[in-house]
Amino acid sequence: MFDHRHRIPPFGANFAAPFPPLDPFGAPFNPEASGYSNNFPINNLETPPTPVNSEPVQKYVIVIDGEVKIVDHPELLRKLRRQVEYYFSDENLVDDWYLKSIMDSEGWVTVREIAEFRKVKQLTKNLDVFQLLREALVTSNHVEIQLQEDKMRKSVVVHDPPDQAIPAPGQ
């Protein structure tokens, strides 16, 4: 015959409820009343609280070749600038018949046409692509942009950054 006194209790029945948190003096701990804040990053998707005197940095979710990334505004501009600089690089222009076919006689291409390129679309999906392209390329040394006519081309004169400038003979 089966004795009910020897049955195993259901899962969790032999565990006591956790004790409430205590402060250093042994009193029950109330986070709201103590001014305690638990705003620490738990994983890569959360960021620490923004300092009081700074503006929050805008974050973007981008998908490039199936890989999802979260980038801030300066990083998005850097990625966009590097991508467009690659399009206009000597390395790419040797084989890119399409880009050469849409250039005018002086090498200008409209911002609208560059905005239709696959990688640019991936970087700027659901965003103001024209504003981002303008903002990203203003600082470029390799691509010049005409804001009034919304067109860009490979820089005719490439400026070396100051730390890589070649000294004049005799200096």
Short mmCIF file of C-alpha atoms in Angstrom, two decimals:
data_model
loop_
_atom_site.label_atom_id
_atom_site.label_comp_id
_atom_site.label_asym_id
_atom_site.label_seq_id
_atom_site.Cartn_x
_atom_site.Cartn_y
_atom_site.Cartn_z
CA MET A 1 0.00 0.00 0.00
CA PHE A 2 1.15 3.50 -0.79
CA ASP A 3 1.94 5.78 2.15
CA HIS A 4 1.10 9.45 1.40
CA ARG A 5 3.47 10.72 4.09
CA HIS A 6 6.53 9.88 1.96
CA ARG A 7 5.52 11.70 -1.19
CA ILE A 8 7.92 14.29 -2.60
CA PRO A 9 6.45 17.78 -2.26
CA PRO A 10 5.70 19.64 -5.50
CA PHE A 11 8.53 21.64 -7.04
CA GLY A 12 9.39 24.65 -4.96
CA ALA A 13 7.38 23.61 -1.95
CA ASN A 14 10.45 22.97 0.19
CA PHE A 15 11.93 26.42 -0.51
CA ALA A 16 11.23 29.39 1.72
CA ALA A 17 10.33 32.77 0.29
CA PRO A 18 13.36 35.07 -0.07
CA PHE A 19 13.97 37.53 2.72
CA PRO A 20 13.14 41.15 1.94
CA PRO A 21 16.24 43.27 1.21
CA LEU A 22 17.77 44.93 4.26
CA ASP A 23 19.74 48.14 4.50
CA PRO A 24 23.18 48.13 6.21
CA PHE A 25 21.52 48.65 9.60
CA GLY A 26 19.17 45.66 9.32
CA ALA A 27 15.98 47.60 8.57
CA PRO A 28 13.80 46.69 5.56
CA PHE A 29 15.22 48.35 2.44
CA ASN A 30 12.92 50.58 0.36
CA PRO A 31 14.73 51.73 -2.83
CA GLU A 32 12.24 54.51 -3.61
CA ALA A 33 12.40 56.03 -0.13
CA SER A 34 16.20 55.88 0.06
CA GLY A 35 16.81 57.64 -3.27
CA TYR A 36 18.64 54.56 -4.55
CA SER A 37 18.79 54.30 -8.34
CA ASN A 38 19.47 51.10 -10.24
CA ASN A 39 20.29 52.76 -13.56
CA PHE A 40 23.30 50.65 -14.41
CA PRO A 41 23.71 48.96 -17.82
CA ILE A 42 22.64 45.34 -17.70
CA ASN A 43 23.48 44.39 -21.26
CA ASN A 44 24.77 45.96 -24.46
CA LEU A 45 21.37 47.40 -25.40
CA GLU A 46 21.03 49.60 -22.33
CA THR A 47 23.09 52.70 -21.75
CA PRO A 48 23.97 54.41 -18.50
CA PRO A 49 21.95 57.48 -17.55
CA THR A 50 22.75 60.64 -19.51
CA PRO A 51 24.77 63.20 -17.54
CA VAL A 52 22.68 66.18 -16.44
CA ASN A 53 24.37 68.82 -18.62
CA SER A 54 24.59 66.87 -21.89
CA GLU A 55 22.16 66.12 -24.68
CA PRO A 56 21.14 62.50 -25.22
CA VAL A 57 22.92 60.86 -28.14
CA GLN A 58 20.53 59.62 -30.80
CA LYS A 59 20.80 55.89 -31.51
CA TYR A 60 19.90 54.14 -34.75
CA VAL A 61 19.24 50.49 -35.50
CA ILE A 62 20.78 49.58 -38.85
CA VAL A 63 20.85 46.28 -40.73
CA ILE A 64 23.84 45.75 -43.00
CA ASP A 65 23.98 42.49 -44.93
CA GLY A 66 21.69 40.82 -42.40
CA GLU A 67 23.63 42.00 -39.33
CA VAL A 68 21.72 44.22 -36.89
CA LYS A 69 23.75 46.98 -35.21
CA ILE A 70 22.92 49.86 -32.89
CA VAL A 71 24.96 52.96 -33.67
CA ASP A 72 24.91 56.53 -32.42
CA HIS A 73 24.59 59.56 -34.69
CA PRO A 74 28.35 60.29 -35.12
CA GLU A 75 29.01 56.60 -35.89
CA LEU A 76 26.23 56.54 -38.50
CA LEU A 77 27.68 59.64 -40.17
CA ARG A 78 31.16 58.08 -40.15
CA LYS A 79 29.87 54.85 -41.74
CA LEU A 80 27.94 56.81 -44.35
CA ARG A 81 30.91 59.05 -45.17
CA ARG A 82 33.25 56.06 -45.51
CA GLN A 83 30.78 54.26 -47.79
CA VAL A 84 30.36 57.23 -50.14
CA GLU A 85 34.12 57.89 -50.11
CA TYR A 86 34.59 54.28 -51.20
CA TYR A 87 32.16 54.77 -54.10
CA PHE A 88 34.28 57.68 -55.36
CA SER A 89 37.66 56.02 -54.66
CA ASP A 90 40.06 55.19 -57.49
CA GLU A 91 39.84 51.53 -56.47
CA ASN A 92 36.06 51.46 -57.03
CA LEU A 93 35.85 53.79 -60.03
CA VAL A 94 38.07 51.48 -62.10
CA ASP A 95 35.30 48.85 -62.25
CA ASP A 96 32.10 50.73 -61.35
CA TRP A 97 30.62 51.32 -64.79
CA TYR A 98 27.22 52.28 -63.32
CA LEU A 99 28.57 55.13 -61.19
CA LYS A 100 30.62 56.40 -64.12
CA SER A 101 27.53 56.25 -66.36
CA ILE A 102 25.49 58.53 -64.06
CA MET A 103 28.28 61.12 -63.68
CA ASP A 104 28.08 64.33 -65.68
CA SER A 105 31.06 65.61 -67.70
CA GLU A 106 32.67 67.08 -64.56
CA GLY A 107 32.15 63.95 -62.42
CA TRP A 108 29.12 65.21 -60.45
CA VAL A 109 26.40 62.79 -59.30
CA THR A 110 23.15 63.88 -57.65
CA VAL A 111 22.57 63.09 -53.99
CA ARG A 112 19.30 61.42 -55.01
CA GLU A 113 21.16 58.89 -57.17
CA ILE A 114 23.68 58.07 -54.43
CA ALA A 115 20.79 57.70 -51.97
CA GLU A 116 19.49 54.82 -54.11
CA PHE A 117 22.68 52.73 -53.71
CA ARG A 118 22.07 49.54 -51.70
CA LYS A 119 24.50 50.18 -48.82
CA VAL A 120 23.37 53.80 -48.44
CA LYS A 121 19.77 52.59 -48.28
CA GLN A 122 20.71 50.04 -45.60
CA LEU A 123 22.43 52.71 -43.50
CA THR A 124 19.62 55.28 -43.84
CA LYS A 125 16.46 53.17 -43.91
CA ASN A 126 13.49 55.21 -42.62
CA LEU A 127 15.73 58.26 -42.07
CA ASP A 128 16.25 61.55 -43.90
CA VAL A 129 18.91 60.23 -46.28
CA PHE A 130 19.53 63.61 -47.92
CA GLN A 131 20.19 65.38 -44.62
CA LEU A 132 22.43 62.57 -43.39
CA LEU A 133 24.45 62.52 -46.63
CA ARG A 134 24.93 66.28 -46.51
CA GLU A 135 25.92 66.15 -42.86
CA ALA A 136 28.31 63.22 -43.36
CA LEU A 137 30.10 64.59 -46.42
CA VAL A 138 30.68 68.15 -45.21
CA THR A 139 33.79 66.88 -43.38
CA SER A 140 35.02 64.58 -46.16
CA ASN A 141 38.43 65.21 -47.71
CA HIS A 142 37.73 62.79 -50.57
CA VAL A 143 34.24 63.74 -51.75
CA GLU A 144 33.06 67.30 -52.31
CA ILE A 145 29.41 68.18 -52.10
CA GLN A 146 27.53 71.15 -53.55
CA LEU A 147 24.69 71.80 -51.16
CA GLN A 148 22.88 74.30 -53.40
CA GLU A 149 22.55 71.83 -56.28
CA ASP A 150 22.48 68.61 -54.20
CA LYS A 151 25.29 66.91 -56.05
CA MET A 152 28.65 65.40 -55.18
CA ARG A 153 31.84 64.22 -56.84
CA LYS A 154 35.31 62.94 -56.06
CA SER A 155 37.43 65.77 -54.67
CA VAL A 156 39.68 67.27 -57.29
CA VAL A 157 42.27 68.12 -54.62
CA VAL A 158 42.62 65.69 -51.72
CA HIS A 159 43.78 67.41 -48.55
CA ASP A 160 46.05 65.44 -46.22
CA PRO A 161 45.06 65.59 -42.56
CA PRO A 162 47.44 67.82 -40.53
CA ASP A 163 49.13 64.92 -38.73
CA GLN A 164 50.00 63.24 -42.04
CA ALA A 165 51.17 66.33 -43.92
CA ILE A 166 54.44 65.93 -45.78
CA PRO A 167 56.99 68.58 -44.71
CA ALA A 168 58.41 70.91 -47.35
CA PRO A 169 62.07 70.31 -48.34
CA GLY A 170 64.51 71.92 -45.91
CA GLN A 171 62.19 71.73 -42.90
#
